[in-house]
PDB file of C-alpha atoms in Angstrom:
ATOM      1  CA  UNK E 276     -14.834 -38.226  -9.496  1.00  0.00           C
ATOM      2  CA  UNK E 277     -11.279 -37.179  -9.637  1.00  0.00           C
ATOM      3  CA  UNK E 278     -10.773 -33.852 -11.504  1.00  0.00           C
ATOM      4  CA  UNK E 279      -6.993 -34.879 -11.992  1.00  0.00           C
ATOM      5  CA  UNK E 280      -5.497 -38.038 -12.729  1.00  0.00           C
ATOM      6  CA  UNK E 281      -1.961 -38.773 -13.490  1.00  0.00           C
ATOM      7  CA  UNK E 282      -0.480 -41.831 -15.062  1.00  0.00           C
ATOM      8  CA  UNK E 283       1.475 -43.887 -14.764  1.00  0.00           C
ATOM      9  CA  UNK E 284       1.749 -44.146 -11.003  1.00  0.00           C
ATOM     10  CA  UNK E 285       5.494 -45.092 -11.299  1.00  0.00           C
ATOM     11  CA  UNK E 286       8.028 -45.212 -14.097  1.00  0.00           C
ATOM     12  CA  UNK E 287      11.371 -46.575 -14.585  1.00  0.00           C
ATOM     13  CA  UNK E 288      13.374 -45.480 -17.382  1.00  0.00           C
ATOM     14  CA  UNK E 289      17.078 -46.318 -18.211  1.00  0.00           C
ATOM     15  CA  UNK E 290      19.236 -43.264 -18.545  1.00  0.00           C
ATOM     16  CA  UNK E 291      18.844 -41.794 -21.958  1.00  0.00           C
ATOM     17  CA  UNK E 292      15.400 -43.605 -22.512  1.00  0.00           C
ATOM     18  CA  UNK E 293      13.052 -40.802 -23.386  1.00  0.00           C
ATOM     19  CA  UNK E 294       9.242 -40.894 -22.202  1.00  0.00           C
ATOM     20  CA  UNK E 295       6.096 -38.991 -21.254  1.00  0.00           C
ATOM     21  CA  UNK E 296       4.080 -38.420 -18.135  1.00  0.00           C
ATOM     22  CA  UNK E 297       0.336 -37.991 -18.316  1.00  0.00           C
ATOM     23  CA  UNK E 298      -2.202 -35.405 -16.405  1.00  0.00           C
ATOM     24  CA  UNK E 299      -5.590 -35.863 -17.455  1.00  0.00           C
ATOM     25  CA  UNK E 300      -8.226 -33.523 -16.285  1.00  0.00           C
ATOM     26  CA  UNK E 301     -11.961 -33.343 -16.166  1.00  0.00           C
ATOM     27  CA  UNK E 302     -12.816 -29.535 -15.148  1.00  0.00           C
ATOM     28  CA  UNK E 303     -15.416 -27.444 -16.489  1.00  0.00           C
ATOM     29  CA  UNK E 304     -13.122 -24.579 -17.471  1.00  0.00           C
ATOM     30  CA  UNK E 305      -9.398 -24.695 -17.275  1.00  0.00           C
ATOM     31  CA  UNK E 306      -7.624 -21.282 -15.963  1.00  0.00           C
ATOM     32  CA  UNK E 307      -4.175 -23.003 -15.687  1.00  0.00           C
ATOM     33  CA  UNK E 308      -2.273 -26.044 -15.257  1.00  0.00           C
ATOM     34  CA  UNK E 309       0.918 -26.584 -13.037  1.00  0.00           C
ATOM     35  CA  UNK E 310       3.672 -28.838 -13.174  1.00  0.00           C
ATOM     36  CA  UNK E 311       5.760 -29.590 -10.035  1.00  0.00           C
ATOM     37  CA  UNK E 312       8.847 -31.778  -9.289  1.00  0.00           C
ATOM     38  CA  UNK E 313       8.950 -33.240  -5.585  1.00  0.00           C
ATOM     39  CA  UNK E 314      11.979 -34.878  -4.124  1.00  0.00           C
ATOM     40  CA  UNK E 315      11.511 -37.291  -1.129  1.00  0.00           C
ATOM     41  CA  UNK E 316      10.974 -35.377   1.834  1.00  0.00           C
ATOM     42  CA  UNK E 317      11.007 -32.046   0.235  1.00  0.00           C
ATOM     43  CA  UNK E 318       8.301 -29.603  -0.990  1.00  0.00           C
ATOM     44  CA  UNK E 319       7.275 -29.423  -4.497  1.00  0.00           C
ATOM     45  CA  UNK E 320       9.306 -27.314  -6.889  1.00  0.00           C
ATOM     46  CA  UNK E 321       7.589 -25.335  -9.540  1.00  0.00           C
ATOM     47  CA  UNK E 322       8.295 -26.283 -13.125  1.00  0.00           C
ATOM     48  CA  UNK E 323       5.681 -24.824 -15.536  1.00  0.00           C
ATOM     49  CA  UNK E 324       2.472 -23.184 -15.996  1.00  0.00           C
ATOM     50  CA  UNK E 325       0.246 -23.792 -19.003  1.00  0.00           C
ATOM     51  CA  UNK E 326      -2.804 -21.683 -19.569  1.00  0.00           C
ATOM     52  CA  UNK E 327      -4.302 -22.669 -22.898  1.00  0.00           C
ATOM     53  CA  UNK E 328      -4.567 -25.580 -25.314  1.00  0.00           C
ATOM     54  CA  UNK E 329      -1.666 -25.778 -27.673  1.00  0.00           C
ATOM     55  CA  UNK E 330       0.755 -24.068 -25.453  1.00  0.00           C
ATOM     56  CA  UNK E 331       4.071 -25.494 -24.699  1.00  0.00           C
ATOM     57  CA  UNK E 332       6.995 -24.729 -22.188  1.00  0.00           C
ATOM     58  CA  UNK E 333      10.490 -26.277 -21.972  1.00  0.00           C
ATOM     59  CA  UNK E 334      13.232 -26.419 -19.352  1.00  0.00           C
ATOM     60  CA  UNK E 335      16.502 -28.392 -19.853  1.00  0.00           C
ATOM     61  CA  UNK E 336      15.243 -32.116 -20.593  1.00  0.00           C
ATOM     62  CA  UNK E 337      11.624 -31.303 -19.731  1.00  0.00           C
ATOM     63  CA  UNK E 338       8.836 -29.980 -22.103  1.00  0.00           C
ATOM     64  CA  UNK E 339       5.129 -29.613 -20.977  1.00  0.00           C
ATOM     65  CA  UNK E 340       2.289 -29.549 -23.475  1.00  0.00           C
ATOM     66  CA  UNK E 341      -1.357 -28.956 -23.079  1.00  0.00           C
ATOM     67  CA  UNK E 342      -4.662 -30.153 -24.731  1.00  0.00           C
ATOM     68  CA  UNK E 343      -8.170 -29.538 -23.879  1.00  0.00           C
ATOM     69  CA  UNK E 344      -8.129 -32.818 -21.670  1.00  0.00           C
ATOM     70  CA  UNK E 345      -4.776 -33.337 -20.809  1.00  0.00           C
ATOM     71  CA  UNK E 346      -1.140 -32.477 -20.453  1.00  0.00           C
ATOM     72  CA  UNK E 347       2.067 -34.187 -21.181  1.00  0.00           C
ATOM     73  CA  UNK E 348       5.494 -33.795 -19.453  1.00  0.00           C
ATOM     74  CA  UNK E 349       8.094 -35.071 -21.959  1.00  0.00           C
ATOM     75  CA  UNK E 350      11.444 -36.110 -20.672  1.00  0.00           C
ATOM     76  CA  UNK E 351      14.208 -36.300 -23.236  1.00  0.00           C
ATOM     77  CA  UNK E 352      17.256 -38.373 -22.530  1.00  0.00           C
ATOM     78  CA  UNK E 353      16.727 -38.368 -18.710  1.00  0.00           C
ATOM     79  CA  UNK E 354      19.387 -38.621 -16.192  1.00  0.00           C
ATOM     80  CA  UNK E 355      19.514 -40.152 -12.783  1.00  0.00           C
ATOM     81  CA  UNK E 356      19.155 -36.709 -11.266  1.00  0.00           C
ATOM     82  CA  UNK E 357      15.889 -36.349 -12.914  1.00  0.00           C
ATOM     83  CA  UNK E 358      14.422 -39.044 -10.631  1.00  0.00           C
ATOM     84  CA  UNK E 359      11.578 -37.496  -8.469  1.00  0.00           C
ATOM     85  CA  UNK E 360       7.881 -37.456  -8.299  1.00  0.00           C
ATOM     86  CA  UNK E 361       6.054 -35.121 -10.748  1.00  0.00           C
ATOM     87  CA  UNK E 362       2.773 -33.545  -9.795  1.00  0.00           C
ATOM     88  CA  UNK E 363       0.226 -31.800 -11.814  1.00  0.00           C
ATOM     89  CA  UNK E 364      -2.303 -29.350 -10.409  1.00  0.00           C
ATOM     90  CA  UNK E 365      -5.317 -27.737 -12.145  1.00  0.00           C
ATOM     91  CA  UNK E 366      -6.872 -24.477 -11.515  1.00  0.00           C
ATOM     92  CA  UNK E 367     -10.758 -24.634 -12.501  1.00  0.00           C
ATOM     93  CA  UNK E 368     -13.018 -21.554 -13.220  1.00  0.00           C
ATOM     94  CA  UNK E 369     -14.882 -20.650 -10.193  1.00  0.00           C
ATOM     95  CA  UNK E 370     -12.974 -22.895  -7.768  1.00  0.00           C
ATOM     96  CA  UNK E 371     -11.359 -21.748  -4.555  1.00  0.00           C
ATOM     97  CA  UNK E 372      -8.572 -24.464  -4.668  1.00  0.00           C
ATOM     98  CA  UNK E 373      -6.296 -26.196  -6.932  1.00  0.00           C
ATOM     99  CA  UNK E 374      -6.940 -29.790  -7.694  1.00  0.00           C
ATOM    100  CA  UNK E 375      -3.643 -32.015  -7.497  1.00  0.00           C
ATOM    101  CA  UNK E 376      -3.055 -35.253  -9.012  1.00  0.00           C
ATOM    102  CA  UNK E 377      -1.266 -38.100  -7.065  1.00  0.00           C
ATOM    103  CA  UNK E 378       1.887 -37.798  -9.061  1.00  0.00           C
ATOM    104  CA  UNK E 379       4.120 -39.871 -11.108  1.00  0.00           C
ATOM    105  CA  UNK E 380       7.383 -41.337  -9.405  1.00  0.00           C
ATOM    106  CA  UNK E 381       9.919 -41.601 -11.983  1.00  0.00           C
ATOM    107  CA  UNK E 382      13.092 -43.429 -11.531  1.00  0.00           C
ATOM    108  CA  UNK E 383      15.958 -42.981 -14.105  1.00  0.00           C
ATOM    109  CA  UNK E 384      18.639 -45.963 -13.707  1.00  0.00           C
ATOM    110  CA  UNK E 385      22.182 -45.177 -14.679  1.00  0.00           C
TER     111      UNK E 385
ATOM    112  CA  UNK I  15      18.321 -16.292  -0.859  1.00  0.00           C
ATOM    113  CA  UNK I  16      14.517 -15.696  -0.962  1.00  0.00           C
ATOM    114  CA  UNK I  17      12.382 -18.559   0.043  1.00  0.00           C
ATOM    115  CA  UNK I  18      10.009 -20.265   2.317  1.00  0.00           C
ATOM    116  CA  UNK I  19      11.035 -21.600   5.585  1.00  0.00           C
ATOM    117  CA  UNK I  20       9.109 -24.291   7.588  1.00  0.00           C
ATOM    118  CA  UNK I  21      10.053 -25.402  11.107  1.00  0.00           C
ATOM    119  CA  UNK I  22      10.208 -27.709  12.639  1.00  0.00           C
ATOM    120  CA  UNK I  23      11.238 -30.402   9.957  1.00  0.00           C
ATOM    121  CA  UNK I  24       9.802 -33.123  12.377  1.00  0.00           C
ATOM    122  CA  UNK I  25       7.304 -32.751  15.189  1.00  0.00           C
ATOM    123  CA  UNK I  26       5.510 -35.110  17.476  1.00  0.00           C
ATOM    124  CA  UNK I  27       2.310 -34.544  19.033  1.00  0.00           C
ATOM    125  CA  UNK I  28       0.785 -36.062  22.296  1.00  0.00           C
ATOM    126  CA  UNK I  29      -2.640 -36.857  22.652  1.00  0.00           C
ATOM    127  CA  UNK I  30      -4.752 -33.730  23.760  1.00  0.00           C
ATOM    128  CA  UNK I  31      -1.999 -31.488  22.610  1.00  0.00           C
ATOM    129  CA  UNK I  32      -2.000 -28.509  20.352  1.00  0.00           C
ATOM    130  CA  UNK I  33       0.871 -28.094  18.182  1.00  0.00           C
ATOM    131  CA  UNK I  34       1.910 -24.914  15.918  1.00  0.00           C
ATOM    132  CA  UNK I  35       3.798 -25.280  12.666  1.00  0.00           C
ATOM    133  CA  UNK I  36       5.804 -22.334  11.486  1.00  0.00           C
ATOM    134  CA  UNK I  37       5.879 -20.909   8.083  1.00  0.00           C
ATOM    135  CA  UNK I  38       8.107 -17.869   7.019  1.00  0.00           C
ATOM    136  CA  UNK I  39       8.650 -16.259   3.746  1.00  0.00           C
ATOM    137  CA  UNK I  40      10.888 -13.474   2.474  1.00  0.00           C
ATOM    138  CA  UNK I  41       9.761 -13.503  -1.167  1.00  0.00           C
ATOM    139  CA  UNK I  42       7.189 -10.474  -0.505  1.00  0.00           C
ATOM    140  CA  UNK I  43       4.403 -12.644  -1.580  1.00  0.00           C
ATOM    141  CA  UNK I  44       0.925 -11.531  -0.801  1.00  0.00           C
ATOM    142  CA  UNK I  45      -1.055 -15.050  -0.409  1.00  0.00           C
ATOM    143  CA  UNK I  46       0.110 -17.936   1.587  1.00  0.00           C
ATOM    144  CA  UNK I  47      -1.058 -21.477   1.734  1.00  0.00           C
ATOM    145  CA  UNK I  48      -1.270 -24.664   4.022  1.00  0.00           C
ATOM    146  CA  UNK I  49      -1.515 -28.016   2.313  1.00  0.00           C
ATOM    147  CA  UNK I  50      -1.520 -31.573   3.837  1.00  0.00           C
ATOM    148  CA  UNK I  51       0.015 -34.460   1.946  1.00  0.00           C
ATOM    149  CA  UNK I  52      -0.853 -38.203   2.733  1.00  0.00           C
ATOM    150  CA  UNK I  53       0.719 -41.285   0.822  1.00  0.00           C
ATOM    151  CA  UNK I  54      -1.415 -41.967  -2.190  1.00  0.00           C
ATOM    152  CA  UNK I  55      -3.271 -38.666  -2.247  1.00  0.00           C
ATOM    153  CA  UNK I  56      -3.012 -35.274  -3.934  1.00  0.00           C
ATOM    154  CA  UNK I  57      -2.317 -32.096  -1.737  1.00  0.00           C
ATOM    155  CA  UNK I  58      -5.332 -31.006  -0.015  1.00  0.00           C
ATOM    156  CA  UNK I  59      -5.827 -27.458   1.051  1.00  0.00           C
ATOM    157  CA  UNK I  60      -6.181 -26.696   4.631  1.00  0.00           C
ATOM    158  CA  UNK I  61      -6.197 -22.818   4.850  1.00  0.00           C
ATOM    159  CA  UNK I  62      -5.331 -19.936   2.546  1.00  0.00           C
ATOM    160  CA  UNK I  63      -4.623 -16.353   3.064  1.00  0.00           C
ATOM    161  CA  UNK I  64      -4.506 -13.613   0.366  1.00  0.00           C
ATOM    162  CA  UNK I  65      -3.821 -10.840   2.295  1.00  0.00           C
ATOM    163  CA  UNK I  66      -2.710  -9.792   5.861  1.00  0.00           C
ATOM    164  CA  UNK I  67      -5.278 -10.220   8.436  1.00  0.00           C
ATOM    165  CA  UNK I  68      -7.588 -12.279   6.252  1.00  0.00           C
ATOM    166  CA  UNK I  69      -7.713 -16.221   5.675  1.00  0.00           C
ATOM    167  CA  UNK I  70     -10.201 -18.615   4.401  1.00  0.00           C
ATOM    168  CA  UNK I  71     -10.940 -22.128   4.953  1.00  0.00           C
ATOM    169  CA  UNK I  72      -9.947 -24.946   2.641  1.00  0.00           C
ATOM    170  CA  UNK I  73     -11.389 -28.526   2.096  1.00  0.00           C
ATOM    171  CA  UNK I  74      -9.994 -29.749   5.399  1.00  0.00           C
ATOM    172  CA  UNK I  75      -9.891 -27.073   7.797  1.00  0.00           C
ATOM    173  CA  UNK I  76     -11.707 -28.944  10.551  1.00  0.00           C
ATOM    174  CA  UNK I  77      -9.319 -29.352  13.678  1.00  0.00           C
ATOM    175  CA  UNK I  78      -6.855 -26.670  12.227  1.00  0.00           C
ATOM    176  CA  UNK I  79      -6.246 -22.920  12.837  1.00  0.00           C
ATOM    177  CA  UNK I  80      -4.239 -20.216  11.391  1.00  0.00           C
ATOM    178  CA  UNK I  81      -3.286 -16.461  11.808  1.00  0.00           C
ATOM    179  CA  UNK I  82      -1.919 -13.918   9.376  1.00  0.00           C
ATOM    180  CA  UNK I  83      -0.614 -10.981  11.438  1.00  0.00           C
ATOM    181  CA  UNK I  84       2.271 -10.216   9.242  1.00  0.00           C
ATOM    182  CA  UNK I  85       2.951 -10.598   5.693  1.00  0.00           C
ATOM    183  CA  UNK I  86       5.717 -13.042   6.041  1.00  0.00           C
ATOM    184  CA  UNK I  87       4.179 -15.442   8.447  1.00  0.00           C
ATOM    185  CA  UNK I  88       1.432 -17.875   8.398  1.00  0.00           C
ATOM    186  CA  UNK I  89       1.647 -20.287  11.281  1.00  0.00           C
ATOM    187  CA  UNK I  90      -0.644 -23.411  11.370  1.00  0.00           C
ATOM    188  CA  UNK I  91      -2.021 -24.870  14.660  1.00  0.00           C
ATOM    189  CA  UNK I  92      -2.966 -28.491  14.660  1.00  0.00           C
ATOM    190  CA  UNK I  93      -5.619 -28.769  17.618  1.00  0.00           C
ATOM    191  CA  UNK I  94      -6.619 -31.694  19.486  1.00  0.00           C
ATOM    192  CA  UNK I  95      -9.754 -31.880  17.427  1.00  0.00           C
ATOM    193  CA  UNK I  96      -7.970 -32.919  14.732  1.00  0.00           C
ATOM    194  CA  UNK I  97      -8.164 -36.726  15.098  1.00  0.00           C
ATOM    195  CA  UNK I  98      -5.776 -37.946  12.409  1.00  0.00           C
ATOM    196  CA  UNK I  99      -2.790 -35.178  12.217  1.00  0.00           C
ATOM    197  CA  UNK I 100      -0.248 -37.797  11.017  1.00  0.00           C
ATOM    198  CA  UNK I 101       0.806 -36.189   7.934  1.00  0.00           C
ATOM    199  CA  UNK I 102       3.346 -34.173   5.850  1.00  0.00           C
ATOM    200  CA  UNK I 103       2.252 -30.387   5.978  1.00  0.00           C
ATOM    201  CA  UNK I 104       3.404 -28.110   3.275  1.00  0.00           C
ATOM    202  CA  UNK I 105       3.119 -24.254   3.291  1.00  0.00           C
ATOM    203  CA  UNK I 106       3.305 -22.240   0.083  1.00  0.00           C
ATOM    204  CA  UNK I 107       3.189 -18.727  -1.181  1.00  0.00           C
ATOM    205  CA  UNK I 108       2.351 -17.150  -4.317  1.00  0.00           C
ATOM    206  CA  UNK I 109       3.159 -13.442  -5.580  1.00  0.00           C
ATOM    207  CA  UNK I 110      -0.592 -12.439  -5.602  1.00  0.00           C
ATOM    208  CA  UNK I 111      -3.896 -14.017  -4.610  1.00  0.00           C
ATOM    209  CA  UNK I 112      -5.545 -15.999  -7.349  1.00  0.00           C
ATOM    210  CA  UNK I 113      -5.337 -19.651  -8.073  1.00  0.00           C
ATOM    211  CA  UNK I 114      -3.825 -19.120 -11.541  1.00  0.00           C
ATOM    212  CA  UNK I 115      -0.527 -17.847  -9.713  1.00  0.00           C
ATOM    213  CA  UNK I 116       2.295 -20.537  -9.478  1.00  0.00           C
ATOM    214  CA  UNK I 117       2.749 -21.507  -5.920  1.00  0.00           C
ATOM    215  CA  UNK I 118       6.208 -21.871  -4.218  1.00  0.00           C
ATOM    216  CA  UNK I 119       6.640 -24.259  -1.556  1.00  0.00           C
ATOM    217  CA  UNK I 120       8.637 -24.747   1.713  1.00  0.00           C
ATOM    218  CA  UNK I 121      10.292 -28.316   2.461  1.00  0.00           C
ATOM    219  CA  UNK I 122       7.455 -29.252   4.793  1.00  0.00           C
ATOM    220  CA  UNK I 123       6.890 -30.378   8.460  1.00  0.00           C
ATOM    221  CA  UNK I 124       6.401 -33.995   9.165  1.00  0.00           C
ATOM    222  CA  UNK I 125       3.927 -34.567  12.137  1.00  0.00           C
ATOM    223  CA  UNK I 126       3.605 -37.744  13.880  1.00  0.00           C
ATOM    224  CA  UNK I 127       1.583 -38.778  16.779  1.00  0.00           C
ATOM    225  CA  UNK I 128       3.409 -40.167  20.006  1.00  0.00           C
TER     226      UNK I 128
END
């Protein structure tokens, strides 16, 4: 069973069209949830860490939120330069690893 | 600028050959990690090191080896025992050991089979 599921797999938005990406997780105890941005042929770039339900973090047009079962990455008025794959990863209590989702590929059309 | 440098960017391996991927960081981070990224899959952990001269196997360590002789360096060797080595390899580091620390990644090495 996958511990981390991201949806949708791919998302196309018009420039300025706000939307949300989802990361749902099924772990016994959450120690932290991470969001990363990955451009083609590059390594992931760290965006946010969330540690407890109700926590929110913002950076420019991005806002990450966390509940007990999932996290959302809200993108407000996106621009073409926001096009990338967005990954989430979960740190589970007692695990010696991070569980990564397969990502959401976002395309913002001018 | 501080960061993680992976080299080479592209690497080709012949049958029966071992190849070594380089990873250097100047962030003064204690912990370093190697991941493999395949299409349609999440990143999978190969090896990690939380301190110099110590490292641990991840989920898919078979066919790989590492060393951590210096804080700044964590090279990965893909041995001939790794039967499906074609992938994008990512090195990462974090300030301290512990999985709740954000990891910072290099720009990867793409390994292909000749």
